Coordinates of C-alpha atoms and ligand atoms in Angstrom, one line a residue:
X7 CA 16.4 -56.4 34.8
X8 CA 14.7 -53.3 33.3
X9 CA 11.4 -53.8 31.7
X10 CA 10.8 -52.6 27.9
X11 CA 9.1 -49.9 29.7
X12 CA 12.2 -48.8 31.7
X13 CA 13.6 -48.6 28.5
X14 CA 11.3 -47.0 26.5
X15 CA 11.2 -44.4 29.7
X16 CA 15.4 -44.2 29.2
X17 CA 15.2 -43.6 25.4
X18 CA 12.2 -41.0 25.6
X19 CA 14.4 -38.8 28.1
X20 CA 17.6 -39.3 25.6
X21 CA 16.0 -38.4 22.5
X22 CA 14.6 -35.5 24.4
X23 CA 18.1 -33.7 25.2
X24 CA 19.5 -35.3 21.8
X25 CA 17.2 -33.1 19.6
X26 CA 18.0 -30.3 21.7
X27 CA 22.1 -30.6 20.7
X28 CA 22.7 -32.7 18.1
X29 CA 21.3 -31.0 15.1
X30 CA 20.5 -34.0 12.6
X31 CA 23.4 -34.9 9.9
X32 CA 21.4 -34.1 6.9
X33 CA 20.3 -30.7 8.3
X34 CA 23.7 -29.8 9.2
X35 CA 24.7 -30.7 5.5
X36 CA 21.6 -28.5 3.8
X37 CA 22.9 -25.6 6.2
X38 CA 26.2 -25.7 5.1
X39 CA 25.2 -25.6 1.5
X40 CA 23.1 -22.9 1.9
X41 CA 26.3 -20.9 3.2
X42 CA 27.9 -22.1 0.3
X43 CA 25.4 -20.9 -2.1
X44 CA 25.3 -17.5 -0.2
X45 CA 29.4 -17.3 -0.6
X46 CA 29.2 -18.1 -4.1
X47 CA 26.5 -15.4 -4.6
X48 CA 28.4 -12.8 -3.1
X49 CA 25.5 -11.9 -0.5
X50 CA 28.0 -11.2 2.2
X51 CA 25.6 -10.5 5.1
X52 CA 23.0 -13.4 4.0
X53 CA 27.2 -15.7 3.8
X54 CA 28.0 -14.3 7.5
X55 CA 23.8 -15.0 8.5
X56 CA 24.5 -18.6 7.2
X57 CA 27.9 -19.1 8.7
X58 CA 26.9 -17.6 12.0
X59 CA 24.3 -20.9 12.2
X60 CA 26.8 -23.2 11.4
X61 CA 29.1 -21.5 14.0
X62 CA 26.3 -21.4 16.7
X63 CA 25.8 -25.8 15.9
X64 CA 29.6 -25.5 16.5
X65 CA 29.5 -24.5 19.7
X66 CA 26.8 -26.4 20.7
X67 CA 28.9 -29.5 19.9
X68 CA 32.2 -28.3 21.7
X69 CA 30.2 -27.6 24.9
X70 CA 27.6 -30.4 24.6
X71 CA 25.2 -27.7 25.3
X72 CA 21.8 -27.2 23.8
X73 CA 21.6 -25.2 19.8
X74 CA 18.8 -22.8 21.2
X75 CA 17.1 -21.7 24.4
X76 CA 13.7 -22.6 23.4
X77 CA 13.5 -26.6 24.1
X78 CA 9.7 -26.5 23.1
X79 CA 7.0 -28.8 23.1
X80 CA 7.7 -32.2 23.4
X81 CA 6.1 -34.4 20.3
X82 CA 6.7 -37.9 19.3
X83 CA 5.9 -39.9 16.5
X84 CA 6.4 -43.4 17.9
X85 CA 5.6 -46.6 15.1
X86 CA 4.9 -50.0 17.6
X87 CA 5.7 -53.1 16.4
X88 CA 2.3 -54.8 16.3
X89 CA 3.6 -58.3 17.5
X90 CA 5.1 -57.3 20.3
X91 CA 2.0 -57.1 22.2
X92 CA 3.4 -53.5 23.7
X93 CA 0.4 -52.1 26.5
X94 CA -0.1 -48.6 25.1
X95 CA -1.2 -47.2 28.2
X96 CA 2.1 -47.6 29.8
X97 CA 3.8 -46.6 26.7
X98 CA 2.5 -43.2 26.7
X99 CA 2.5 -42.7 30.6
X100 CA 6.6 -43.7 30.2
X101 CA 7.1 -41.0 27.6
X102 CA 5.4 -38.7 29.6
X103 CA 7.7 -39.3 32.7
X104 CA 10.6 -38.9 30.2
X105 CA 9.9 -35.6 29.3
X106 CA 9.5 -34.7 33.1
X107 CA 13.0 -36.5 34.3
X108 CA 14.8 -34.9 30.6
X109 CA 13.2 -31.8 32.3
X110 CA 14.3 -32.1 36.2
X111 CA 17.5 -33.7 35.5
X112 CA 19.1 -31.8 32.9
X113 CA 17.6 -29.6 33.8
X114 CA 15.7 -28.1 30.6
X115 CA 13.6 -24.7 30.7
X116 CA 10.0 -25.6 31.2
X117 CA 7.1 -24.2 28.5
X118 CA 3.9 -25.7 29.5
X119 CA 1.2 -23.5 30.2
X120 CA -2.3 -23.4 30.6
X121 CA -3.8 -22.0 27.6
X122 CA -6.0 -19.2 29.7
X123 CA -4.3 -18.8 33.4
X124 CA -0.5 -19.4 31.6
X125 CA -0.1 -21.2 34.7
X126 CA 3.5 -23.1 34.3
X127 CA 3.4 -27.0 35.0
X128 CA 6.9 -26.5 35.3
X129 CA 8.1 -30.3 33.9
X130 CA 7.6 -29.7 30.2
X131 CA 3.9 -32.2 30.3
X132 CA 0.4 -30.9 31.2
X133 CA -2.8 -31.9 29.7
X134 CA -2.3 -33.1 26.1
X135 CA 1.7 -32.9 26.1
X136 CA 3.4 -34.4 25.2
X137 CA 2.0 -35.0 21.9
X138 CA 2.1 -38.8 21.1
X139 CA 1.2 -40.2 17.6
X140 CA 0.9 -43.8 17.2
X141 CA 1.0 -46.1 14.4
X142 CA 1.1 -50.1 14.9
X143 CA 3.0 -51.7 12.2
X144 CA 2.3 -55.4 11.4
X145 CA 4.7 -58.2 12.0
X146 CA 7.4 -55.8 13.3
X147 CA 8.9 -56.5 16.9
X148 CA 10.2 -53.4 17.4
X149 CA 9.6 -50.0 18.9
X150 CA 10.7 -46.9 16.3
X151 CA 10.9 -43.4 18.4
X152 CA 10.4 -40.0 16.7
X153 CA 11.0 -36.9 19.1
X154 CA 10.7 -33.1 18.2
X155 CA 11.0 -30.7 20.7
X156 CA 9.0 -27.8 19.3
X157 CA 10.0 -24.7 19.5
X158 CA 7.7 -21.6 18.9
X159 CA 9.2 -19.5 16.7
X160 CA 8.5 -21.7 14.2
X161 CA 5.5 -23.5 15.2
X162 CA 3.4 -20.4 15.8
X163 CA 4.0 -20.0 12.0
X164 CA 1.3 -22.5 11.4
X165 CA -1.2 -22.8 9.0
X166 CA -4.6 -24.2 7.6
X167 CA -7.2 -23.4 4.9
X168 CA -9.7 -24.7 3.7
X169 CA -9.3 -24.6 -0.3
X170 CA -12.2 -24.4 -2.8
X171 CA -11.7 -27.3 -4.9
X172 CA -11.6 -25.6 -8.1
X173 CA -8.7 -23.4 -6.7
X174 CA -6.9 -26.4 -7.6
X175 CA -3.0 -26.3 -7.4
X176 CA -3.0 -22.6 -8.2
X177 CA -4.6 -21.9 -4.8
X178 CA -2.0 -23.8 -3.3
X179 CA 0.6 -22.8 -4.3
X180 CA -0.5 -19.3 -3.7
X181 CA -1.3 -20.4 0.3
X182 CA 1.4 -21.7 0.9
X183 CA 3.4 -18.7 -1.0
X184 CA 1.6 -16.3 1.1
X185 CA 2.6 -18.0 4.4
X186 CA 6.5 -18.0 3.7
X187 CA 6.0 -13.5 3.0
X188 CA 3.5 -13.6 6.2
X189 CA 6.1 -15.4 8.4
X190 CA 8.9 -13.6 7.1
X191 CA 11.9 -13.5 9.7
X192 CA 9.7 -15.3 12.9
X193 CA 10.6 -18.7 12.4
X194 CA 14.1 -18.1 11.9
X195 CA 14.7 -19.0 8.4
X196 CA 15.9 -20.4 6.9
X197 CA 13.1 -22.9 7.3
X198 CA 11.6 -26.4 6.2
X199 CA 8.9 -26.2 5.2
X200 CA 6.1 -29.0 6.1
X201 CA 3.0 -29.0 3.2
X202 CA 0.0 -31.1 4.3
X203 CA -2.8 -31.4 1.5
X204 CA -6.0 -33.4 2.1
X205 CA -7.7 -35.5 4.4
X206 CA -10.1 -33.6 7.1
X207 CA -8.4 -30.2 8.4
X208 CA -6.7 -32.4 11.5
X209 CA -5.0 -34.6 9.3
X210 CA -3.7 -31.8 7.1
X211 CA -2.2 -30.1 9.7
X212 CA -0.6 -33.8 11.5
X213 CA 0.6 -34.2 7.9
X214 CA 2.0 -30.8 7.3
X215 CA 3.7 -31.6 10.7
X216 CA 5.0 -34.5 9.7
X217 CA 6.1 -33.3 6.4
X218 CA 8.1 -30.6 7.8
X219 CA 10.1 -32.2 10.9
X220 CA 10.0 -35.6 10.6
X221 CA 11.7 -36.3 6.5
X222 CA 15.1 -36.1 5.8
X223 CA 15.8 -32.9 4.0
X224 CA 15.3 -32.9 0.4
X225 CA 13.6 -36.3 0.2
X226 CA 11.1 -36.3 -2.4
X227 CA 7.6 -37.3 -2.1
X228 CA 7.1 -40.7 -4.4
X229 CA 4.2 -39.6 -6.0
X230 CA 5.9 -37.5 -9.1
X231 CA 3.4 -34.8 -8.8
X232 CA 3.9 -33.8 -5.5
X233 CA 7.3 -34.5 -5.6
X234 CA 6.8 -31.4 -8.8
X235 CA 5.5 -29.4 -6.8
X236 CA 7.7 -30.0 -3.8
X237 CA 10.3 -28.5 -5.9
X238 CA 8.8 -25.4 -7.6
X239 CA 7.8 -24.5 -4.1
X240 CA 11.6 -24.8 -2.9
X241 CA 12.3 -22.6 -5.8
X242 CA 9.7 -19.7 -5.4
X243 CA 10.5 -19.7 -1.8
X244 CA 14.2 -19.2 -2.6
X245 CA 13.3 -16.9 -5.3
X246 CA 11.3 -14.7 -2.8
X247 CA 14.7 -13.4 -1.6
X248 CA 13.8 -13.3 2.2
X249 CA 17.1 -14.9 2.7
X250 CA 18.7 -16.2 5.9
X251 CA 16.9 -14.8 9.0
X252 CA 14.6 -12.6 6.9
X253 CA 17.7 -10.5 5.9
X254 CA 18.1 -10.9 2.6
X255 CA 19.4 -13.8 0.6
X256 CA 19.0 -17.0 -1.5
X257 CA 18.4 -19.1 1.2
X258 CA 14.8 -19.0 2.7
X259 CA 13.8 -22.4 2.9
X260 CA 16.1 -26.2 3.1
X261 CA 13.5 -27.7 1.7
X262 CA 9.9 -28.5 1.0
X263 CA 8.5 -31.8 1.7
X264 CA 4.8 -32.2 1.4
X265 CA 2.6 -34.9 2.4
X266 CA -0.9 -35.9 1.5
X267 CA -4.3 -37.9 2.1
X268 CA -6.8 -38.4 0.0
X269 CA -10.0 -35.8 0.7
X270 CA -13.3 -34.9 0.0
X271 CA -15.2 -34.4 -3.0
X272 CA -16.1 -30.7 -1.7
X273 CA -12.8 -30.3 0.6
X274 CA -9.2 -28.9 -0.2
X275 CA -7.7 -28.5 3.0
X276 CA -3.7 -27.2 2.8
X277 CA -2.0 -27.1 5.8
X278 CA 1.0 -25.5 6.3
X279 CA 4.0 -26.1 9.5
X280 CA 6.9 -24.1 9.2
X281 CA 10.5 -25.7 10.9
X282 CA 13.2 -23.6 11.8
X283 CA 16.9 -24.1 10.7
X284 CA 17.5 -25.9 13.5
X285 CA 15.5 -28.8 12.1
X286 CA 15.5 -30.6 16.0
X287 CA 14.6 -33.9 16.0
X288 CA 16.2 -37.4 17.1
X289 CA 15.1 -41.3 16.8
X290 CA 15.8 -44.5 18.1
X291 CA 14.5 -48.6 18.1
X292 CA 14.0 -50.1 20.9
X293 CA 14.5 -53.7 20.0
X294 CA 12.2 -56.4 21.3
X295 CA 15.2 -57.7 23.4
X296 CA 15.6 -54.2 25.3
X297 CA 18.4 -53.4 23.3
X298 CA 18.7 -49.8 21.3
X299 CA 20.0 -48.4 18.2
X300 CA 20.2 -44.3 18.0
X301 CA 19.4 -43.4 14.7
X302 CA 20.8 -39.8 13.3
X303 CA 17.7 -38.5 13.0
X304 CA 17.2 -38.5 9.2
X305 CA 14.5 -41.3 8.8
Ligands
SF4_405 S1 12.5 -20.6 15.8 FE1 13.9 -22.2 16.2 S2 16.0 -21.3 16.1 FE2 14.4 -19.6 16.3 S3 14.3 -19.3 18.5 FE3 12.7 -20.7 18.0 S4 13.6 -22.8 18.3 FE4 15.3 -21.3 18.2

């Protein structure tokens, strides 16, 4: 009888290869309207960019292959039922050993190096990876699994400043304006992009993180101000006209989520993570009973 370990081990390794091929339903949907928006403009090249995505998520599905070479750094969001009395050391050792058998078995291409020798571990974990991010959630008996698979096109367009406070909104939307035209056709646009405003400078990047890979595309923030400015930034970033792989278009962002903490009196940090179109994520529950739902990814 496998242990809720063994299983958590089993799902960790799934979800791995699962955000590697199956691109998420609502991101397939956002890329299909972006073609169609392209089309409709008359953009030819940005229409064949667009439809050359969709036909490259295509493929991937006919020959249950992987959507891009780079299978990236392993990071999970993972939300533990607080009843369930769940030993978190195991937990994170068993997610560890998933990304090493997803690596060996599949077998995936490893990334891991050493930040100074770029000495390969060669299983996809090393000192810090994966990245786990835990949250306890009272009177749940369950186990809810977040995996992204970064890849670095996109993450190395990362971001963080530390804001005057009287730069106020201005300044932010100016930052995070000035990191779409910096980032230009790197992370493979067209992106998501993940705002995190407040809390110290770790927590605006985690939630700028968050923001960008983990929400269903197009969600809206429930606080009505940020979910205002969630949406002018969509529009100035599609207005910017760097279009589908930097080549000219309607189409250089999916979306714009933004989440937030509150901050310091004297502190306005903006963080900003940039997602490529291939949005890769995947998510599951592990049920206190061992059993497992596969979710689509869209949480
Ligand atoms: S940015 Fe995304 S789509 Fe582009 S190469 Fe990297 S993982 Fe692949």
């Amino acid at each position: 009888m496998p242990t809720i370990y063994d299983v958590i081990e089993n799902v960790g390794r799934e979800l791995y290869l699962r955000a590697l091929k199956d691109i998420p339903a609502d991101v397939r949907a956002a890329l299909r309207k972006g073609w169609e928006r392209e089309r409709q403009s008359g953009n030819r090249s940005a229409e064949q960019v667009m439809f050359t995505i969709l036909e490259n998520v295509r493929t991937a599905d006919a020959q249950d292959t992987l959507v891009c070479q780079d299978t990236g750094l392993p990071v999970f969001l993972v939300d533990i039922g607080a009843d369930l009395g769940i030993n978190v050391a195991e937990l994170e050792q068993r997610l560890r050993v998933a990304c090493e058998r997803a690596t060996r078995e599949y077998p995936l291409r490893s990334n891991t190096v050493h930040p100074l020798t770029r000495k390969h571990t060669g299983v996809n974990t090393g000192e810090g990876i994966p990245v786990i991010h835990l949250a306890f959630i009272p009177g749940s008996m369950s186990i809810h699994i977040r995996m992204a698979p970064k890849g670095s096109g996109s993450e190395n367009m990362s971001f963080l400043k530390m804001l005057n406070p009287s730069e106020g909104i201005r300044g932010i939307r100016k930052f995070v304006l000035e990191c779409i035209l910096e980032s230009g056709a790197r992370p493979c646009p067209p992106v998501i992009v993940g705002v995190g405003l407040g809390g110290t400078s770790d927590t605006a990047m985690q939630l700028a993180k968050k923001a960008s890979t983990f929400r269903g595309i197009g969600s809206r923030n429930p606080d009505p101000e940020i979910a205002q400015l969630e949406q002018w930034l969509l529009e100035k970033i599609n207005q910017t006209g760097l279009g589908p792989q930097g080549l000219g278009g309607a189409t250089t962002a999916l979306a714009v989520h933004i989440e937030w903490a509150h901050t310091h009196i004297s502190q306005n940090p903006v963080a900003v993570n940039i997602q490529c179109w291939r949005g890769e994520r995947a998510e599951a529950i592990v049920h206190a009973d061992g059993s497992v739902t596969y979710l689509d990814g869209a949480s």
